[in-house]
């Protein structure tokens, strides 16, 4: 099992959710985050200007998946989240050792 | 060491915190999240209806633990978070390579 | 590649961001969280008092890095986040199997 985390533009969230649903994802957790992806902003001061890191509102989507769903999920996110402009976001894949469904105490692939 | 993440109903948070405390957990991080766990909702439109993914407010609890605390923690969460209705939540266990306490720069099990 | 997560005091965030920027970090994701780090609070009641876990506002910073950046990042966080008082925060390091830049579909170290 893997934990897939995607950080995307809020305005692409609806399309990403629909694409994930079509890819067969049945569980996900969303958080509002603030992200920096390399952009700097020139800030004018009273006696000059300086470069500051730019932060933008993003949405973080986390999904626990079994192995066969990993590539379909990534493809779904790539196609639905991309605008082609800088700042479209990132996908991270991490190992996941256990998943447990609280209602039934089922573990691992049965819990997904 | 492991990172345990639980996504639970906000109304069970207090009971879960107490159960974790009794299980010996001394550190945890909480976030407000929005979650989908398979439920679909029928939305009525002007000319029909459609299925949309239902999202609910949940709380995410993250705890870094040493191995002997992993099962007691899971048991504490299972018993305190369960209502028996769909949507009770999920527990995820991930590998954790390093933990560092910022105040002292202690690392790993000493930092827990 | 690793995922570094730091939970720090909100009032140290600006210093931590500057230190990470000087250490060469070009991407990070921030969330507002609520944290417990062992402190208990005595709460007075109508007929006595009880110990409750104290929760404080913290900021969670997540950064995906390639291996050579891991120690410089940790050092940057340690020096910028530390006040010397309890509650300065924690750093967690986890394995990261894949990173993908959504705009270009580049994977792994090229995506960082
Ligand atoms: N290395 C990283 N670690 C953690 N989060 C990151 C990292 N890089 C980017 N992010 C998150 O992803 C969001 C979008 O990043 P962004 O799309 O700008 O990545 P990028 O690699 O700079 O790609 P692009 O060149 O297309 O801008 C950021 O706002 C941040 O939340
Ligand atoms: N695969 C998943 N990946 C990430 N988060 C998930 C996943 N499944 C569930 N969650 C999170 O857990 C919350 C509760 O899920 P839920 O309890 O509905 O899981 P479930 O497997 O559908 O169990 P049940 O059949 O009891 O409803 C969701 O709202 C979501 O935040
Ligand atoms: N084991 C843990 N798992 C998850 N989050 C933790 C853990 N320990 C601490 N945290 C997070 O880090 C924040 C700061 O913790 P804190 O600095 O109090 O750690 P500590 O180990 O108690 O160190 P100190 O002795 O300096 O207080 C907490 O509010 C919480 O968000
Ligand atoms: Mg960028
Ligand atoms: Mg469900
Ligand atoms: Mg503490």
Coordinates of N, CA, C and O in Angstrom, one line a residue, chain A:
Chain A
X1 N 0.8 -1.2 0.0 CA 0.0 0.0 0.0 C 0.9 1.2 0.0 O 2.0 1.2 0.5
X2 N 0.3 2.3 -0.6 CA 1.1 3.6 -0.6 C 0.2 4.7 -0.1 O -1.1 4.6 -0.3
X3 N 0.8 5.8 0.4 CA 0.1 7.0 0.6 C 0.5 8.0 -0.5 O 1.6 8.3 -0.6
X4 N -0.5 8.4 -1.3 CA -0.3 9.4 -2.3 C -0.8 10.7 -1.8 O -1.9 10.9 -1.3
X5 N 0.1 11.7 -1.9 CA -0.3 13.1 -1.5 C -0.1 14.0 -2.7 O 0.9 14.0 -3.3
X6 N -1.2 14.8 -3.0 CA -1.1 15.7 -4.1 C -1.3 17.1 -3.5 O -2.3 17.3 -2.7
X7 N -0.5 18.1 -4.0 CA -0.8 19.5 -3.6 C -1.2 20.2 -4.9 O -0.4 20.2 -5.9
X8 N -2.4 20.7 -5.0 CA -3.0 21.2 -6.2 C -3.6 22.6 -6.1 O -3.8 23.1 -4.9
X9 N -3.9 23.3 -7.2 CA -4.5 24.6 -7.1 C -6.0 24.3 -6.7 O -6.7 23.4 -7.2
X10 N -6.5 25.2 -5.8 CA -7.9 25.1 -5.3 C -8.9 25.0 -6.5 O -9.9 24.3 -6.5
X11 N -8.6 25.8 -7.5 CA -9.6 25.9 -8.7 C -9.6 24.6 -9.5 O -10.5 24.4 -10.3
X12 N -8.6 23.7 -9.3 CA -8.6 22.4 -10.0 C -9.2 21.3 -9.1 O -9.3 20.1 -9.6
X13 N -9.5 21.6 -7.9 CA -9.9 20.5 -6.9 C -11.1 19.7 -7.5 O -11.1 18.5 -7.4
X14 N -12.1 20.4 -8.0 CA -13.3 19.7 -8.4 C -13.0 18.7 -9.5 O -13.4 17.6 -9.5
X15 N -12.2 19.2 -10.5 CA -11.8 18.3 -11.6 C -11.0 17.1 -11.1 O -11.1 16.0 -11.6
X16 N -10.1 17.4 -10.1 CA -9.3 16.3 -9.6 C -10.1 15.3 -8.8 O -9.9 14.1 -9.0
X17 N -11.1 15.7 -8.0 CA -11.9 14.8 -7.3 C -12.7 13.9 -8.3 O -12.8 12.7 -8.1
X18 N -13.2 14.5 -9.4 CA -14.0 13.7 -10.4 C -13.1 12.7 -11.1 O -13.5 11.6 -11.3
X19 N -11.8 13.1 -11.4 CA -10.9 12.2 -12.1 C -10.5 11.1 -11.1 O -10.4 9.9 -11.6
X20 N -10.3 11.4 -9.8 CA -10.0 10.3 -8.9 C -11.1 9.3 -8.7 O -10.9 8.1 -8.6
X21 N -12.3 9.9 -8.7 CA -13.5 9.0 -8.5 C -13.6 8.1 -9.7 O -13.8 6.9 -9.6
X22 N -13.4 8.6 -10.9 CA -13.5 7.8 -12.1 C -12.3 6.7 -12.1 O -12.5 5.6 -12.7
X23 N -11.2 7.1 -11.5 CA -10.1 6.1 -11.4 C -10.3 5.1 -10.3 O -9.5 4.2 -10.1
X24 N -11.4 5.2 -9.6 CA -11.8 4.1 -8.6 C -11.4 4.4 -7.2 O -11.5 3.6 -6.3
X25 N -11.0 5.7 -6.9 CA -10.6 6.0 -5.5 C -11.9 6.2 -4.7 O -12.8 6.9 -5.1
X26 N -11.9 5.5 -3.5 CA -13.1 5.6 -2.7 C -12.9 6.3 -1.3 O -13.8 6.4 -0.5
X27 N -11.7 6.7 -1.1 CA -11.4 7.5 0.2 C -10.4 8.5 -0.1 O -9.4 8.3 -0.8
X28 N -10.5 9.7 0.5 CA -9.5 10.7 0.4 C -9.7 11.7 1.5 O -10.8 11.9 2.1
X29 N -8.6 12.4 1.9 CA -8.7 13.4 3.0 C -8.1 14.7 2.4 O -7.0 14.7 1.8
X30 N -8.8 15.8 2.6 CA -8.4 17.1 2.0 C -8.0 18.1 3.2 O -8.7 18.2 4.2
X31 N -6.9 18.9 2.9 CA -6.6 20.0 3.9 C -6.3 21.2 3.1 O -5.7 21.2 2.0
X32 N -6.6 22.4 3.7 CA -6.2 23.6 3.1 C -4.7 23.9 3.5 O -4.5 23.9 4.7
X33 N -3.9 24.2 2.6 CA -2.5 24.5 3.0 C -2.0 25.8 2.2 O -2.7 26.3 1.4
X34 N -0.8 26.2 2.6 CA -0.2 27.4 1.9 C 1.1 26.9 1.4 O 1.9 26.2 2.1
X35 N 1.4 27.1 0.1 CA 2.5 26.5 -0.5 C 3.5 27.5 -1.2 O 3.1 28.5 -1.7
X36 N 4.7 27.0 -1.2 CA 5.8 27.8 -1.9 C 6.4 26.8 -2.9 O 6.7 25.7 -2.6
X37 N 6.5 27.2 -4.2 CA 7.1 26.4 -5.2 C 8.1 27.1 -6.0 O 8.0 27.1 -7.2
X38 N 9.0 27.8 -5.3 CA 10.1 28.4 -6.0 C 9.9 29.9 -6.5 O 10.9 30.6 -6.8
X39 N 8.7 30.4 -6.5 CA 8.5 31.7 -6.9 C 8.9 32.8 -5.9 O 8.6 32.6 -4.7
X40 N 9.6 33.8 -6.4 CA 9.9 34.9 -5.5 C 9.2 36.1 -5.9 O 8.8 36.3 -7.0
X41 N 9.0 37.0 -4.9 CA 8.2 38.2 -5.2 C 9.1 39.4 -4.8 O 9.7 39.3 -3.7
X42 N 9.1 40.4 -5.6 CA 9.9 41.6 -5.3 C 9.0 42.5 -4.4 O 7.9 43.0 -4.9
X43 N 9.4 42.8 -3.2 CA 8.6 43.6 -2.3 C 9.2 45.0 -2.2 O 10.4 45.1 -1.8
X44 N 8.5 46.0 -2.5 CA 9.0 47.4 -2.4 C 9.0 47.9 -0.9 O 8.0 47.7 -0.3
X45 N 10.1 48.5 -0.5 CA 10.2 49.1 0.8 C 10.3 50.6 0.7 O 10.7 51.1 -0.4
X46 N 10.3 51.2 1.8 CA 10.5 52.6 2.0 C 11.9 53.0 1.4 O 12.1 54.0 0.7
X47 N 13.0 52.1 1.7 CA 14.3 52.5 1.1 C 14.9 51.4 0.2 O 16.1 51.1 0.2
X48 N 14.0 50.8 -0.6 CA 14.6 49.8 -1.5 C 13.6 48.7 -1.7 O 12.4 48.9 -1.7
X49 N 14.0 47.5 -2.0 CA 13.1 46.4 -2.2 C 13.9 45.1 -1.9 O 15.1 45.0 -1.7
X50 N 13.1 44.0 -1.6 CA 13.7 42.7 -1.3 C 12.9 41.6 -1.9 O 11.8 41.7 -2.2
X51 N 13.6 40.4 -2.0 CA 12.9 39.2 -2.5 C 12.3 38.5 -1.4 O 13.0 38.2 -0.4
X52 N 11.1 38.1 -1.5 CA 10.5 37.2 -0.5 C 9.9 36.0 -1.2 O 9.5 36.1 -2.3
X53 N 9.8 34.9 -0.4 CA 9.2 33.7 -1.0 C 7.7 34.0 -1.1 O 7.0 34.4 -0.1
X54 N 7.1 33.6 -2.2 CA 5.7 33.8 -2.4 C 5.0 32.5 -1.9 O 5.4 31.4 -2.2
X55 N 3.9 32.7 -1.2 CA 3.1 31.6 -0.7 C 1.7 31.7 -1.3 O 1.1 32.8 -1.3
X56 N 1.1 30.6 -1.8 CA -0.2 30.6 -2.4 C -1.1 29.6 -1.7 O -0.6 28.5 -1.3
X57 N -2.4 29.8 -1.7 CA -3.3 28.8 -1.2 C -3.3 27.6 -2.1 O -3.5 27.7 -3.3
X58 N -3.2 26.4 -1.5 CA -3.3 25.2 -2.2 C -4.2 24.2 -1.5 O -4.5 24.5 -0.3
X59 N -4.5 23.1 -2.1 CA -5.3 22.1 -1.4 C -4.4 20.8 -1.4 O -3.8 20.5 -2.4
X60 N -4.3 20.2 -0.3 CA -3.6 18.9 -0.2 C -4.6 17.8 -0.1 O -5.5 17.8 0.6
X61 N -4.4 16.8 -1.0 CA -5.2 15.6 -1.1 C -4.4 14.4 -0.7 O -3.4 14.2 -1.3
X62 N -4.9 13.6 0.3 CA -4.2 12.4 0.7 C -5.0 11.2 0.4 O -6.2 11.2 0.7
X63 N -4.5 10.2 -0.2 CA -5.2 8.9 -0.5 C -4.3 7.8 -0.2 O -3.2 7.6 -0.7
X64 N -4.8 6.8 0.6 CA -4.2 5.5 0.8 C -4.7 4.6 -0.3 O -5.9 4.5 -0.5
X65 N -3.8 4.0 -1.1 CA -4.2 3.1 -2.2 C -3.4 1.8 -2.1 O -2.3 1.7 -1.7
X66 N -4.0 0.8 -2.7 CA -3.2 -0.5 -2.9 C -2.4 -0.3 -4.2 O -2.7 0.6 -5.1
X67 N -1.4 -1.1 -4.4 CA -0.4 -0.9 -5.5 C -1.0 -0.7 -6.9 O -0.7 0.2 -7.6
X68 N -2.0 -1.5 -7.2 CA -2.6 -1.4 -8.6 C -3.2 -0.1 -8.9 O -3.4 0.3 -10.0
X69 N -3.6 0.7 -7.8 CA -4.2 2.0 -8.0 C -3.3 3.1 -8.1 O -3.7 4.2 -8.4
X70 N -2.0 2.9 -7.8 CA -1.1 4.0 -7.7 C -0.9 4.7 -9.0 O -1.1 5.9 -9.1
X71 N -0.5 4.0 -10.1 CA -0.3 4.7 -11.4 C -1.6 5.3 -11.9 O -1.6 6.5 -12.3
X72 N -2.8 4.6 -11.9 CA -4.0 5.2 -12.3 C -4.4 6.5 -11.5 O -4.8 7.5 -12.1
X73 N -4.1 6.5 -10.3 CA -4.3 7.7 -9.5 C -3.4 8.9 -9.9 O -3.9 10.0 -10.0
X74 N -2.1 8.6 -10.1 CA -1.2 9.6 -10.5 C -1.6 10.2 -11.9 O -1.6 11.4 -12.1
X75 N -2.0 9.3 -12.8 CA -2.4 9.8 -14.1 C -3.7 10.6 -14.0 O -3.8 11.7 -14.7
X76 N -4.6 10.2 -13.1 CA -5.8 11.0 -13.0 C -5.5 12.4 -12.4 O -6.0 13.4 -12.9
X77 N -4.6 12.5 -11.5 CA -4.2 13.8 -10.9 C -3.5 14.6 -11.9 O -3.8 15.8 -12.1
X78 N -2.5 14.0 -12.7 CA -1.8 14.8 -13.7 C -2.7 15.4 -14.7 O -2.6 16.6 -15.0
X79 N -3.6 14.6 -15.2 CA -4.5 15.2 -16.3 C -5.5 16.2 -15.8 O -5.8 17.2 -16.4
X80 N -6.0 16.0 -14.5 CA -7.0 16.9 -14.1 C -6.5 18.2 -13.4 O -7.1 19.2 -13.4
X81 N -5.2 18.1 -12.9 CA -4.7 19.3 -12.1 C -3.9 20.2 -13.0 O -3.6 21.3 -12.6
X82 N -3.4 19.7 -14.2 CA -2.5 20.5 -15.0 C -3.2 21.7 -15.7 O -4.2 21.5 -16.4
X83 N -2.6 22.8 -15.6 CA -3.0 24.0 -16.5 C -1.8 24.3 -17.4 O -2.0 25.0 -18.4
X84 N -0.6 23.9 -17.1 CA 0.6 24.2 -17.9 C 1.4 25.4 -17.4 O 2.5 25.7 -17.9
X85 N 0.8 26.2 -16.5 CA 1.5 27.3 -15.9 C 2.3 26.8 -14.6 O 1.9 25.9 -14.0
X86 N 3.4 27.6 -14.3 CA 4.1 27.2 -13.1 C 3.1 27.3 -11.9 O 2.2 28.1 -11.9
X87 N 3.4 26.3 -10.9 CA 2.5 26.3 -9.7 C 1.4 25.3 -9.8 O 0.6 25.3 -8.9
X88 N 1.5 24.4 -10.8 CA 0.4 23.4 -10.9 C 0.4 22.4 -9.8 O -0.6 21.7 -9.5
X89 N 1.6 22.2 -9.1 CA 1.6 21.3 -7.9 C 2.5 20.1 -8.1 O 3.2 20.0 -9.1
X90 N 2.4 19.3 -7.0 CA 3.4 18.2 -6.9 C 2.6 17.0 -6.4 O 1.6 17.1 -5.7
X91 N 3.1 15.8 -6.7 CA 2.6 14.5 -6.2 C 3.7 13.8 -5.5 O 4.8 13.7 -6.0
X92 N 3.4 13.3 -4.3 CA 4.4 12.5 -3.5 C 3.8 11.1 -3.2 O 2.6 11.0 -2.9
X93 N 4.7 10.1 -3.3 CA 4.3 8.7 -3.0 C 5.1 8.2 -1.8 O 6.4 8.2 -1.9
X94 N 4.5 7.7 -0.8 CA 5.2 7.2 0.4 C 4.7 5.8 0.7 O 3.6 5.5 0.5
X95 N 5.6 5.1 1.4 CA 5.2 3.7 1.8 C 4.2 3.8 2.9 O 4.2 4.7 3.7
X96 N 3.3 2.8 3.0 CA 2.3 2.8 4.0 C 2.2 1.3 4.5 O 2.0 0.4 3.8
X97 N 2.5 1.2 5.8 CA 2.6 -0.2 6.3 C 1.3 -0.8 6.8 O 1.2 -2.0 6.7
X98 N 0.4 0.0 7.3 CA -0.8 -0.5 7.8 C -1.9 0.5 7.6 O -1.7 1.7 7.6
X99 N -3.1 -0.1 7.3 CA -4.3 0.7 7.2 C -5.4 0.0 8.0 O -5.5 -1.3 7.9
X100 N -6.1 0.7 8.8 CA -7.2 0.0 9.7 C -8.5 0.8 9.5 O -8.5 2.0 9.7
X101 N -9.6 0.1 9.3 CA -10.9 0.8 9.2 C -11.4 0.7 10.7 O -11.6 -0.4 11.3
X102 N -11.7 1.9 11.2 CA -12.1 2.0 12.6 C -13.4 1.2 13.0 O -13.5 0.5 13.9
X103 N -14.4 1.4 12.1 CA -15.7 0.7 12.4 C -15.6 -0.8 12.5 O -16.2 -1.3 13.4
X104 N -14.8 -1.4 11.7 CA -14.8 -2.9 11.7 C -13.5 -3.5 12.2 O -13.3 -4.7 12.4
X105 N -12.4 -2.7 12.5 CA -11.1 -3.1 12.8 C -10.4 -3.9 11.7 O -9.4 -4.6 11.9
X106 N -11.0 -3.9 10.5 CA -10.3 -4.6 9.4 C -9.0 -3.9 9.1 O -8.9 -2.7 9.3
X107 N -8.0 -4.8 8.7 CA -6.7 -4.2 8.4 C -6.3 -4.4 7.0 O -6.7 -5.3 6.3
X108 N -5.4 -3.5 6.5 CA -4.7 -3.5 5.3 C -5.7 -3.5 4.0 O -6.6 -2.8 4.0
X109 N -5.4 -4.4 3.0 CA -6.1 -4.2 1.8 C -7.6 -4.3 2.0 O -8.4 -3.6 1.4
X110 N -8.1 -5.1 3.0 CA -9.5 -5.1 3.3 C -10.0 -3.8 3.8 O -11.2 -3.6 3.8
X111 N -9.1 -3.0 4.4 CA -9.6 -1.7 5.0 C -9.6 -0.6 3.9 O -10.0 0.5 4.3
X112 N -9.2 -0.9 2.7 CA -9.2 0.2 1.7 C -10.5 0.3 0.9 O -11.2 -0.6 0.8

